[in-house]
């Protein structure tokens, strides 16, 4: 448990101290000689597997340092080597074979000179490459040895703490360690003069008073400080609650440190006692920090609780977390006291067994509560299948793990596998604490984001706070790895491997190449959007280009800009993709067959944007669908029909199919209104009346004038048509309705009859139908008489 706490506390600091980058320097001959001596000694040590873990760790650090130098030297003179190879390629291949023309003396001399220069430059690179491979293999062997030892230690059996024979010696050794700490200072007791003690009492008394005030009044001062800050006009209630809760931990922790310093300033304890006092103060701060996390995650307030369980469940979880933190502190203090002297393996197992057993029980109870946590996303849909939120699934998985660890740990402790239990119980508890800390910080960022944007509580479900939570998880991942037993060297090795990148053919791509690519592409993309915005809002509206043409120019510029940005990013990052040309060619064939429809629509979209046979706002008919063009994208075009529904038409259909554009070029369109009158009506009079009706409409053009035609002798009527041109064809249905209303009114005034279809029905052999009816009636009458 103590090892896990120390790793969690100092892990990140040590990690970042060890991954400082090495600068490119030329490796001297003396350095290679020192490397050879170190490599031979390391190989002998690895073969014999002699030496402690600290010895192997120190040896690994020295080898890894040389490996970093060799890795840098592999890229030495890379630009000059590439230039020489290009010059040799420009000279062409050397003539070979019988009958081949002899190479000129100047070309041969130049070729020989370039080859000599290239060989001289490649010699240190090849030497560094060989040394790098050797160093990398040695590092891998050392890591393997250390991992094997770590695995064997987990399976080491220690004396069982349940054996009563170990109890008395354990408490005896604990008492002896406490007495050793008490008697460590040789000037303690009567030998310590009053003058020496009196000189330190003012400082000790001052620190004691300050520490006591911070512990007793820290919570109240936290609220006072935050209230004063809120009066300055700052917003966000959730933010200030977070700050208050954080100050309620920081101020008492500072008070604990001051109390420890007060005790140390009396010079009454020895060095080990001073270290123990500071460690206790730090452990008290950790305990308050864990309590703070539990208060944030299982807050009594429903608005602040991160896991919204029933209030009684949250209170139970806070209690169990408090029990676990107290047990961790007790176990750690016992370990620190024992480490001041020599102790048996059974002593540590006996003294730490009760705290670990109580922690296991509390962890088991936490797991059972977590397993009952469930959030249904579609509670308002009773007939639908319930959808459980991903967060609740994660909480239930953590609960299952807590139950398993809480059950297994006591069994391992009782069986004597103390190190195995210590390798799973404290790390799992620390994992839950770190995840709770991440949740608390993510909620704080969400509240800050909601305050800045004005979204308030709704910002907690926004995208940016969620992304920040993912970033926090990535940052805490190294700490979790250290907690679960990973060595700092394991993380530095992973970092070095990522820094070296991966090879594709003759090219090596590193994270710096990806970073350069991303930066250049983002800059190019931003400039493209900036130019597009300037054209769309400031330049193009001042021209005579129609809206469709403006959109085509802006869209085309966007495609060109993104292509140029990607090209500049590839070039600027120094990525050599020539080795991928064959693979890319093969993939392009398969992708072309699989996405030929998409590619066809894309090309059709480019054609539509360039030729512009249709534009946004046009009234068109295609594939039996009629409506207004609302948006033309690269793959498809959106048409809004007259019933306000959107129809997505692939661009290929617009290019290869038949499209009727009613408003292309202008909005003038012809309207035809059919009407029929009864036979015997004066046709010339009807023609005159219909022409007057058409000419009376304000949307009907006078040139060309409306025309009235008698088009047919119908089966039921004389058929006429009013043919006229409208100023705006978009008003066709409205004008047609107005003309029909006018026709009905004028025809009523003029006495014109608008006939409807009539049919005369002639029956053959009507007497047969009459006879059949008479027979049916007589049968019915007989049936009634029988009844």
XYZ file of C-alpha atoms in Angstrom, residues 20-35 38 61-76 124-125 127-133 135-136 139 496 500:
47
model
C 13.958 15.320 -21.331
C 14.920 15.347 -25.015
C 18.482 14.831 -26.152
C 20.131 17.293 -28.520
C 21.745 16.177 -31.736
C 25.500 15.949 -31.296
C 28.212 14.168 -33.152
C 29.445 11.156 -31.175
C 33.161 11.149 -30.596
C 35.505 8.175 -30.751
C 35.979 8.362 -26.994
C 32.220 8.048 -26.499
C 32.150 4.928 -28.678
C 34.975 3.415 -26.593
C 33.106 4.129 -23.356
C 30.015 2.580 -24.940
C 29.612 -0.383 -20.884
C 19.570 4.468 -17.467
C 23.168 4.626 -18.744
C 22.395 2.390 -21.729
C 19.253 4.332 -22.566
C 21.271 7.563 -22.532
C 23.691 6.143 -25.104
C 20.772 4.812 -27.118
C 19.296 8.288 -27.314
C 22.600 9.655 -28.601
C 22.840 6.916 -31.217
C 19.244 7.506 -32.299
C 20.028 11.179 -32.877
C 23.224 10.310 -34.727
C 21.305 8.086 -37.150
C 19.855 11.213 -38.732
C 23.218 12.975 -38.902
C 29.173 7.338 -38.818
C 25.498 6.822 -39.598
C 28.083 2.887 -36.948
C 25.428 4.727 -34.951
C 22.721 2.465 -36.378
C 24.602 -0.648 -35.279
C 25.200 0.749 -31.803
C 21.572 1.789 -31.517
C 20.322 -1.723 -32.298
C 21.670 -0.682 -27.044
C 17.981 -1.227 -27.775
C 17.467 -2.282 -22.752
C 10.907 6.999 -26.690
C 11.141 7.575 -32.795
